[in-house]
CSV table of C-alpha atoms in Angstrom, one decimal:
chain,number,residue,atom,x,y,z
A,1,MET,CA,240.9,102.3,240.5
A,2,ALA,CA,238.0,101.9,243.5
A,3,ASN,CA,237.6,105.5,243.9
A,4,VAL,CA,235.8,108.0,241.9
A,5,VAL,CA,236.1,111.8,241.8
A,6,VAL,CA,233.3,113.6,239.4
A,7,VAL,CA,234.0,116.9,238.1
A,8,GLY,CA,232.1,119.4,236.1
A,9,ALA,CA,234.3,119.5,232.8
A,10,GLN,CA,232.6,123.1,231.7
A,11,TRP,CA,231.4,126.0,233.6
A,12,GLY,CA,228.8,124.0,236.1
A,13,ASP,CA,225.5,122.4,235.5
A,14,GLU,CA,226.9,119.7,233.3
A,15,GLY,CA,224.0,117.5,234.8
A,16,LYS,CA,226.3,115.9,237.6
A,17,GLY,CA,223.3,115.4,239.8
A,18,LYS,CA,222.4,112.5,237.8
A,19,LEU,CA,225.5,111.1,237.1
A,20,VAL,CA,226.5,111.6,241.1
A,21,ASP,CA,223.2,110.1,241.9
A,22,TRP,CA,223.5,107.3,239.7
A,23,LEU,CA,227.3,106.4,241.1
A,24,SER,CA,226.5,106.9,244.6
A,25,GLU,CA,223.8,103.9,244.5
A,26,GLN,CA,227.0,102.0,244.0
A,27,ALA,CA,229.3,103.8,246.4
A,28,ASP,CA,229.9,103.6,250.5
A,29,THR,CA,230.7,106.9,250.8
A,30,VAL,CA,230.2,110.2,249.0
A,31,VAL,CA,232.4,113.4,249.8
A,32,ARG,CA,231.9,116.7,248.6
A,33,PHE,CA,235.6,118.4,248.7
A,34,GLN,CA,235.4,122.2,247.8
A,35,GLY,CA,232.8,124.9,247.2
A,36,GLY,CA,229.9,125.7,249.6
A,37,HIS,CA,225.5,126.4,249.5
A,38,ASN,CA,226.2,128.5,246.1
A,39,ALA,CA,226.3,124.5,244.2
A,40,GLY,CA,223.0,123.3,243.8
A,41,HIS,CA,221.9,120.3,242.1
A,42,THR,CA,218.8,118.4,242.1
A,43,LEU,CA,218.0,114.7,242.4
A,44,VAL,CA,215.4,112.8,240.9
A,45,ILE,CA,214.2,109.7,242.6
A,46,GLY,CA,211.5,108.0,241.8
A,47,ASP,CA,208.9,110.3,242.1
A,48,LYS,CA,210.8,112.6,244.2
A,49,VAL,CA,212.9,115.5,244.0
A,50,TYR,CA,215.6,117.1,245.9
A,51,LYS,CA,217.1,119.9,245.5
A,52,LEU,CA,220.0,120.0,247.2
A,53,SER,CA,223.1,122.8,247.6
A,54,LEU,CA,225.4,121.9,250.6
A,55,LEU,CA,225.2,118.1,251.1
A,56,PRO,CA,226.6,115.2,249.3
A,57,SER,CA,224.2,113.6,247.0
A,58,GLY,CA,224.3,110.4,248.7
A,59,VAL,CA,223.1,111.7,252.0
A,60,VAL,CA,219.3,110.7,250.2
A,61,ARG,CA,220.6,107.2,249.6
A,62,PRO,CA,219.9,104.8,252.9
A,63,GLY,CA,223.2,103.0,253.8
A,64,LYS,CA,225.3,105.5,252.6
A,65,LEU,CA,228.0,107.6,254.5
A,66,ALA,CA,228.2,111.8,253.2
A,67,ILE,CA,230.9,113.4,254.3
A,68,ILE,CA,231.4,117.3,254.0
A,69,GLY,CA,235.3,117.8,253.5
A,70,ASN,CA,237.9,120.6,255.1
A,71,GLY,CA,237.8,122.2,251.3
A,72,VAL,CA,234.0,123.3,251.5
A,73,VAL,CA,233.3,126.4,253.2
A,74,LEU,CA,230.0,125.2,255.7
A,75,ASP,CA,227.4,127.9,256.7
A,76,PRO,CA,226.1,126.1,259.3
A,77,TYR,CA,222.5,127.9,259.2
A,78,ALA,CA,222.1,126.9,255.6
A,79,LEU,CA,223.2,123.4,256.8
A,80,VAL,CA,220.4,122.8,259.3
A,81,ALA,CA,218.1,124.8,257.1
A,82,GLU,CA,219.0,122.1,254.7
A,83,VAL,CA,218.9,118.7,257.0
A,84,GLU,CA,215.4,120.2,257.9
A,85,LYS,CA,214.2,120.2,253.9
A,86,LEU,CA,215.3,116.7,253.2
A,87,LYS,CA,214.0,115.6,256.8
A,88,GLY,CA,210.9,117.0,255.8
A,89,GLN,CA,210.6,114.8,252.3
A,90,GLY,CA,211.3,112.2,254.7
A,91,VAL,CA,214.8,111.2,254.2
A,92,ALA,CA,216.5,110.1,257.7
A,93,ILE,CA,220.0,112.1,258.5
A,94,SER,CA,221.8,111.7,261.8
A,95,ARG,CA,225.7,111.4,262.4
A,96,ASP,CA,224.8,107.8,261.4
A,97,ASN,CA,225.2,109.3,257.9
A,98,LEU,CA,226.4,112.4,257.7
A,99,ARG,CA,229.9,113.9,259.3
A,100,VAL,CA,231.2,117.5,258.5
A,101,ALA,CA,234.6,117.8,258.8
A,102,ASP,CA,236.2,119.2,262.3
A,103,ASN,CA,238.7,121.7,260.7
A,104,VAL,CA,235.7,122.9,257.6
A,105,PRO,CA,235.4,126.9,257.4
A,106,LEU,CA,232.3,128.6,258.2
A,107,ILE,CA,230.1,130.7,256.4
A,108,LEU,CA,229.4,133.8,258.7
A,109,SER,CA,226.9,136.8,258.6
A,110,VAL,CA,230.0,139.2,258.2
A,111,HIS,CA,230.9,137.1,255.0
A,112,ARG,CA,227.6,137.1,253.4
A,113,GLU,CA,227.1,141.1,253.8
A,114,LEU,CA,230.6,142.0,252.1
A,115,ASP,CA,229.8,139.1,249.3
A,116,ALA,CA,226.6,141.5,248.5
A,117,LEU,CA,228.0,144.7,248.9
A,118,ARG,CA,230.5,143.8,246.4
A,119,GLU,CA,228.6,142.4,243.9
A,120,SER,CA,225.8,145.4,244.2
A,121,GLY,CA,228.4,147.8,244.0
A,122,ALA,CA,228.9,150.2,240.9
A,123,SER,CA,232.4,149.8,240.9
A,124,GLY,CA,234.9,146.9,240.2
A,125,THR,CA,234.2,143.9,238.9
A,126,LYS,CA,231.0,142.0,238.9
A,127,ILE,CA,231.4,138.3,238.8
A,128,GLY,CA,228.3,137.1,238.9
A,129,THR,CA,227.9,135.4,242.5
A,130,THR,CA,225.3,134.1,244.5
A,131,LYS,CA,225.8,136.4,247.0
A,132,ARG,CA,226.1,133.7,250.3
A,133,GLY,CA,229.4,134.6,251.0
A,134,ILE,CA,231.3,131.9,249.7
A,135,GLY,CA,234.3,134.2,247.8
A,136,PRO,CA,234.8,136.1,252.0
A,137,ALA,CA,234.9,133.3,253.7
A,138,TYR,CA,237.7,131.3,251.3
A,139,GLU,CA,239.5,134.7,251.8
A,140,ASP,CA,239.9,134.6,255.7
A,141,LYS,CA,240.6,131.0,255.3
A,142,VAL,CA,243.5,132.0,253.5
A,143,GLY,CA,243.9,134.9,255.4
A,144,ARG,CA,244.3,132.7,258.8
A,145,ARG,CA,241.6,133.8,260.7
A,146,ALA,CA,238.5,131.7,259.8
A,147,ILE,CA,236.4,130.4,262.6
A,148,ARG,CA,236.4,126.6,262.1
A,149,LEU,CA,233.9,124.1,263.1
A,150,MET,CA,236.2,122.6,265.7
A,151,ASP,CA,236.1,126.7,267.2
A,152,LEU,CA,232.9,125.8,267.8
A,153,ALA,CA,233.4,122.8,270.5
A,154,GLU,CA,236.0,125.3,272.7
A,155,PRO,CA,233.8,127.8,273.3
A,156,ASP,CA,236.5,129.4,275.9
A,157,SER,CA,238.8,131.2,273.2
A,158,LEU,CA,235.9,131.5,270.6
A,159,ARG,CA,235.5,134.9,271.3
A,160,ASP,CA,239.1,135.9,271.2
A,161,LYS,CA,238.9,134.5,267.3
A,162,VAL,CA,235.9,136.2,267.2
A,163,GLU,CA,238.0,139.3,267.7
A,164,ARG,CA,240.6,138.6,265.3
A,165,LEU,CA,238.4,138.0,263.1
A,166,LEU,CA,236.9,141.6,262.8
A,167,ALA,CA,239.9,143.1,263.0
A,168,HIS,CA,239.8,142.4,259.7
A,169,HIS,CA,236.0,143.0,259.0
A,170,ASN,CA,235.7,146.2,260.7
A,171,ALA,CA,238.5,147.5,259.0
A,172,LEU,CA,236.7,147.1,255.6
A,173,ARG,CA,233.5,147.9,256.7
A,174,ARG,CA,235.2,151.2,258.1
A,175,GLY,CA,236.9,152.7,255.0
A,176,LEU,CA,232.7,151.5,253.3
A,177,ASP,CA,231.3,154.0,255.9
A,178,LEU,CA,229.7,150.9,257.5
A,179,PRO,CA,228.6,150.1,261.1
A,180,GLU,CA,231.0,147.8,262.6
A,181,PHE,CA,229.8,144.4,263.8
A,182,LYS,CA,230.3,143.4,267.2
A,183,ALA,CA,232.2,140.6,269.1
A,184,ASP,CA,228.8,139.8,270.7
A,185,ASP,CA,227.0,139.7,267.7
A,186,ILE,CA,229.3,137.3,266.3
A,187,HIS,CA,229.4,135.7,268.9
A,188,ALA,CA,225.6,135.0,269.6
A,189,GLU,CA,225.6,133.6,265.8
A,190,LEU,CA,227.7,130.8,266.2
A,191,THR,CA,226.4,129.7,270.0
A,192,ALA,CA,223.0,129.7,269.1
A,193,ILE,CA,223.6,126.9,265.9
A,194,ALA,CA,226.5,125.3,267.6
A,195,ASP,CA,224.8,122.2,269.1
A,196,ARG,CA,222.8,121.4,266.0
A,197,VAL,CA,225.8,120.9,263.8
A,198,LEU,CA,228.7,119.8,266.4
A,199,PRO,CA,227.2,116.6,266.6
A,200,TYR,CA,227.9,115.8,262.9
A,201,MET,CA,231.7,116.8,263.1
A,202,ASP,CA,234.5,114.4,262.7
A,203,THR,CA,238.3,113.9,261.7
A,204,VAL,CA,237.4,113.3,258.4
A,205,TRP,CA,241.1,112.3,256.6
A,206,GLN,CA,241.0,109.6,259.5
A,207,LEU,CA,237.7,108.6,258.7
A,208,LEU,CA,238.4,108.5,255.1
A,209,ASP,CA,241.5,106.5,255.1
A,210,GLU,CA,239.4,104.1,257.6
A,211,GLU,CA,237.2,103.7,254.8
A,212,ARG,CA,239.9,103.4,252.0
A,213,ARG,CA,241.5,100.3,254.2
A,214,ALA,CA,238.4,98.6,254.6
A,215,GLY,CA,237.8,98.4,251.1
A,216,LYS,CA,234.8,100.9,250.7
A,217,ARG,CA,234.2,102.2,247.5
A,218,ILE,CA,234.5,106.2,247.8
A,219,LEU,CA,232.6,108.9,245.3
A,220,PHE,CA,234.4,112.4,245.6
A,221,GLU,CA,231.4,114.5,244.2
A,222,GLY,CA,232.7,118.1,242.5
A,223,ALA,CA,230.9,121.0,242.6
A,224,GLN,CA,230.6,123.6,240.0
A,225,GLY,CA,233.0,122.8,236.8
A,226,ALA,CA,236.3,123.2,236.1
A,227,LEU,CA,236.2,125.8,234.1
A,228,LEU,CA,235.3,127.9,237.0
A,229,ASP,CA,238.4,127.0,238.8
A,230,ILE,CA,240.3,130.0,240.9
A,231,ASP,CA,243.5,129.1,239.0
A,232,HIS,CA,242.6,127.0,235.9
A,233,GLY,CA,239.4,129.2,235.0
A,234,THR,CA,238.3,132.2,233.4
A,235,TYR,CA,239.8,134.3,236.1
A,236,PRO,CA,238.1,136.3,237.7
A,237,PHE,CA,235.0,135.1,236.2
A,238,VAL,CA,235.4,132.1,238.9
A,239,THR,CA,234.0,130.3,241.9
A,240,SER,CA,236.9,130.9,245.1
A,241,SER,CA,237.5,127.1,245.3
A,242,ASN,CA,240.1,124.7,243.2
A,243,THR,CA,237.1,122.6,241.1
A,244,VAL,CA,239.7,120.6,239.2
A,245,ALA,CA,240.0,117.1,240.0
A,246,GLY,CA,243.3,117.6,242.0
A,247,GLN,CA,241.3,119.3,245.1
A,248,ALA,CA,239.3,116.5,245.6
A,249,ALA,CA,242.5,114.8,247.5
A,250,THR,CA,243.4,118.1,249.2
A,251,GLY,CA,239.8,119.4,249.9
A,252,SER,CA,239.1,115.8,252.0
A,253,GLY,CA,242.3,114.8,253.4
A,254,MET,CA,242.8,111.7,251.1
A,255,GLY,CA,246.3,111.5,249.6
A,256,PRO,CA,246.2,112.0,246.0
A,257,GLY,CA,247.1,108.4,244.8
A,258,GLN,CA,243.9,107.4,246.2
A,259,VAL,CA,242.0,109.3,244.6
A,260,GLY,CA,240.9,107.0,241.3
A,261,TYR,CA,239.3,107.2,238.4
A,262,VAL,CA,238.5,111.1,237.0
A,263,LEU,CA,234.9,111.6,235.6
A,264,GLY,CA,234.2,114.5,233.7
A,265,ILE,CA,230.5,115.7,233.1
A,266,ALA,CA,230.1,117.8,230.2
A,267,LYS,CA,226.8,118.9,228.2
A,268,ALA,CA,226.4,117.9,224.4
A,269,TYR,CA,226.4,122.1,224.1
A,270,THR,CA,227.5,124.7,226.5
A,271,THR,CA,226.4,126.9,228.9
A,272,ARG,CA,227.7,128.9,231.2
A,273,VAL,CA,226.1,131.0,234.7
A,274,GLY,CA,226.6,134.8,235.6
A,275,GLU,CA,229.6,136.7,233.8
A,276,GLY,CA,232.5,136.2,232.2
A,277,PRO,CA,233.9,135.0,228.3
A,278,PHE,CA,231.6,132.8,226.5
A,279,PRO,CA,233.6,132.0,222.6
A,280,THR,CA,231.1,129.9,221.6
A,281,GLU,CA,227.7,132.2,222.9
A,282,GLN,CA,224.9,132.0,220.7
A,283,ASP,CA,222.7,135.3,222.1
A,284,ASN,CA,220.3,134.6,219.1
A,285,GLU,CA,217.2,132.1,218.2
A,286,ILE,CA,219.5,129.0,218.6
A,287,GLY,CA,221.3,129.8,222.1
A,288,ALA,CA,217.0,130.7,222.9
A,289,LEU,CA,216.1,127.3,221.5
A,290,ILE,CA,218.8,125.2,223.3
A,291,GLY,CA,217.9,127.2,226.5
A,292,GLU,CA,214.4,126.5,226.1
A,293,ARG,CA,214.9,122.6,225.3
A,294,GLY,CA,217.6,122.1,228.2
A,295,HIS,CA,215.3,124.1,230.5
A,296,GLU,CA,218.5,126.1,231.3
A,297,PHE,CA,217.9,127.9,235.0
A,298,GLY,CA,220.4,128.0,237.4
A,299,THR,CA,219.1,125.6,240.5
A,300,VAL,CA,220.5,127.7,243.2
A,301,THR,CA,219.4,131.2,242.0
A,302,GLY,CA,216.3,130.4,239.2
A,303,ARG,CA,219.1,132.9,236.5
A,304,LYS,CA,218.8,132.2,233.4
A,305,ARG,CA,221.7,130.2,231.7
A,306,ARG,CA,223.5,131.3,228.4
A,307,CYS,CA,223.8,128.9,226.1
A,308,GLY,CA,226.4,128.2,222.9
A,309,TRP,CA,227.4,125.4,221.3
A,310,PHE,CA,230.0,122.6,222.4
A,311,ASP,CA,233.7,123.8,222.7
A,312,ALA,CA,236.0,121.0,222.2
A,313,VAL,CA,238.6,123.8,223.1
A,314,LEU,CA,237.9,123.9,226.6
A,315,VAL,CA,236.6,120.7,227.6
A,316,ARG,CA,239.9,119.1,225.9
A,317,GLN,CA,241.6,121.8,228.4
A,318,THR,CA,239.7,120.5,231.0
A,319,VAL,CA,240.2,116.9,230.6
A,320,ARG,CA,244.6,117.5,230.7
A,321,THR,CA,244.4,120.2,234.0
A,322,SER,CA,242.2,117.5,236.0
A,323,GLY,CA,243.4,114.0,234.9
A,324,ILE,CA,240.1,113.0,233.3
A,325,HIS,CA,239.4,109.0,232.1
A,326,GLY,CA,237.0,109.2,230.6
A,327,ILE,CA,233.4,111.7,230.1
A,328,ALA,CA,230.4,111.6,230.6
A,329,LEU,CA,228.1,113.4,228.1
A,330,THR,CA,224.7,114.8,229.3
A,331,LYS,CA,221.9,116.4,227.4
A,332,LEU,CA,222.3,115.1,224.0
A,333,ASP,CA,218.8,114.8,223.1
A,334,ILE,CA,218.7,118.6,223.3
A,335,LEU,CA,220.2,118.6,219.9
A,336,ASP,CA,217.5,116.1,218.3
A,337,GLY,CA,216.1,117.9,215.3
A,338,PHE,CA,218.8,120.4,214.6
A,339,LYS,CA,219.7,119.6,210.7
A,340,GLU,CA,223.3,121.3,211.6
A,341,ILE,CA,225.7,121.0,215.0
A,342,LYS,CA,228.4,123.2,215.1
A,343,VAL,CA,231.4,122.1,217.3
A,344,CYS,CA,234.3,124.9,218.3
A,345,VAL,CA,237.2,123.2,217.3
A,346,ARG,CA,240.2,125.8,217.9
A,347,TYR,CA,240.2,129.6,218.6
A,348,ARG,CA,241.5,132.3,216.7
A,349,LEU,CA,243.6,135.1,218.3
A,350,ASP,CA,244.3,138.7,216.4
A,351,GLY,CA,244.2,136.9,213.6
A,352,VAL,CA,246.2,133.7,214.3
A,353,GLU,CA,244.7,130.2,215.3
A,354,ILE,CA,245.4,128.4,218.7
A,355,ASP,CA,244.4,125.4,220.1
A,356,HIS,CA,243.7,126.3,223.9
A,357,LEU,CA,241.9,129.3,226.0
A,358,PRO,CA,244.8,131.6,227.1
A,359,ALA,CA,244.9,132.7,230.8
A,360,SER,CA,244.6,136.5,229.5
A,361,GLN,CA,241.7,137.9,230.9
A,362,SER,CA,242.1,140.4,227.6
A,363,ALA,CA,242.7,137.8,225.4
A,364,GLN,CA,240.3,135.6,226.4
A,365,ALA,CA,237.8,138.3,225.3
A,366,ARG,CA,239.0,138.7,221.7
A,367,VAL,CA,239.2,135.3,221.2
A,368,GLU,CA,237.0,134.2,218.5
A,369,PRO,CA,235.4,130.4,217.6
A,370,VAL,CA,237.1,128.3,214.8
A,371,TYR,CA,233.7,126.3,213.8
A,372,GLU,CA,233.6,122.5,212.6
A,373,THR,CA,229.7,122.2,211.0
A,374,ILE,CA,228.3,118.4,211.7
A,375,ASP,CA,225.3,117.1,210.2
A,376,GLY,CA,222.4,117.1,212.9
A,377,TRP,CA,220.0,113.5,212.7
A,378,GLU,CA,216.5,112.9,212.6
A,379,GLY,CA,214.6,111.0,215.0
A,380,THR,CA,215.0,111.7,218.7
A,381,THR,CA,218.0,110.1,221.5
A,382,ALA,CA,215.5,111.1,224.0
A,383,GLY,CA,215.7,108.0,226.4
A,384,ALA,CA,217.9,106.2,224.3
A,385,ARG,CA,219.8,102.9,226.5
A,386,SER,CA,222.2,101.1,224.2
A,387,TRP,CA,223.9,102.6,220.9
A,388,ALA,CA,221.9,100.6,219.4
A,389,ASP,CA,219.0,102.9,219.9
A,390,LEU,CA,220.4,106.4,218.8
A,391,PRO,CA,220.6,107.7,215.0
A,392,ALA,CA,223.7,107.6,213.6
A,393,GLN,CA,224.5,110.6,213.2
A,394,ALA,CA,224.0,111.1,216.8
A,395,ILE,CA,226.5,108.4,217.2
A,396,LYS,CA,229.1,110.2,214.7
A,397,TYR,CA,228.4,113.3,216.7
A,398,VAL,CA,229.5,111.8,220.1
A,399,ARG,CA,232.8,110.1,218.3
A,400,ARG,CA,234.1,113.7,217.2
A,401,ILE,CA,233.4,114.6,220.4
A,402,GLU,CA,235.7,112.3,221.5
A,403,GLU,CA,238.7,112.7,219.1
A,404,LEU,CA,238.7,116.4,220.0
A,405,ILE,CA,239.0,116.1,223.6
A,406,GLY,CA,241.4,113.8,223.7
A,407,ALA,CA,239.2,111.4,226.0
A,408,PRO,CA,236.4,108.5,225.9
A,409,VAL,CA,233.0,108.8,226.0
A,410,ALA,CA,232.6,106.6,228.9
A,411,LEU,CA,228.5,107.3,229.5
A,412,VAL,CA,225.8,109.6,227.6
A,413,SER,CA,222.6,110.5,229.2
A,414,THR,CA,219.6,110.9,227.4
A,415,SER,CA,217.1,112.4,229.6
A,416,PRO,CA,216.7,113.6,233.4
A,417,GLU,CA,215.6,110.1,234.4
A,418,ARG,CA,218.7,108.0,235.7
A,419,GLN,CA,217.8,105.3,233.8
A,420,ASP,CA,218.4,106.7,230.7
A,421,THR,CA,221.5,106.2,230.1
A,422,ILE,CA,223.8,104.9,227.7
A,423,LEU,CA,226.5,102.8,229.7
A,424,VAL,CA,230.0,102.8,228.1
A,425,GLN,CA,232.8,102.2,230.6
A,426,ASN,CA,231.5,101.9,234.7
A,427,PRO,CA,234.1,103.9,236.2
A,428,PHE,CA,234.0,102.3,239.3
A,429,GLU,CA,234.9,98.8,237.7
A,430,THR,CA,237.8,100.6,235.6
């Protein structure tokens, strides 16, 4: 398995940035395959901190090829802004180390405004989106009216495609009693940025096939978490793309048989940003303490994350829907000093115990966690780099999680520093 897919095994924010950075040092190519600039992650390399939302993590490392695949929705202005920000931090970015799929759909001002209108409206379901136009852009992709990156390279037909897009959006705006968008304005929005993004355009599926045939190590970097998957997540409180590992193939053009090892990232507890069910949430002093210790605030939005105990039911479900071979368990050190630690092992729904999260929205809202209590540990796990550095009870906690989720723990992360990692199984060497 020369290639590795990294996916979040919970609701995102699991600490993928550190692990992807660690793996990207071993990879030749790093690929984003879904989501957009709503997916924040922080990389700490030496004394420098990089906050990325759209670009693959490998872009900050010299000699790596970063690729944005067709499964992503791309805001061209956000791309240029992020590139310029990284250049200001001394990162060299050019076509030599960044490529973008020619068939990637674009996020436009019409999408951002519609997203904000829906999320801020008094009616309907509040999902908790970042209001960056991700959902409406995916809707247009599926509706076969999206403007794609390649369209910017064909100015003679671009205006007709803008008119096709606005035939839909202006009908919505008339229904909302809002002024219509003008084709000239959207056309100008696109042509003004075209020359700054087209140099990165490439036929990504072909490029990846060439990389694979040349024996290069490819790392597929997922955004958000599998529980936010449009099909397999806590619908409708989900993102607008598939976040499970299977999307690595679809969202890049790489055949599924070439994807390789799937590494799931999970915190030693559970967090969630935004609305939706959260069976093990601790809206109390325990949740507040976990959030304070773990600095649980969103990279993109700054929103405070909801915190709770580890939910083995959900992670076990993710292991199956993503075909996870091994788990990277992060933030174990946040649980240092707890006398007792609870783990959700089953749910109770209307008085009956079940072993999975049902798909029904109303059922998800009614499930109650069934906990197993595990003794905590004295001492600290912070900075541990081997099993010998961990308290015996912390090892027992990790082993119990393995049993409950049905997958081995391949790595344990004990601080934000990339060196503070206990490596059990290197995904690139499995």
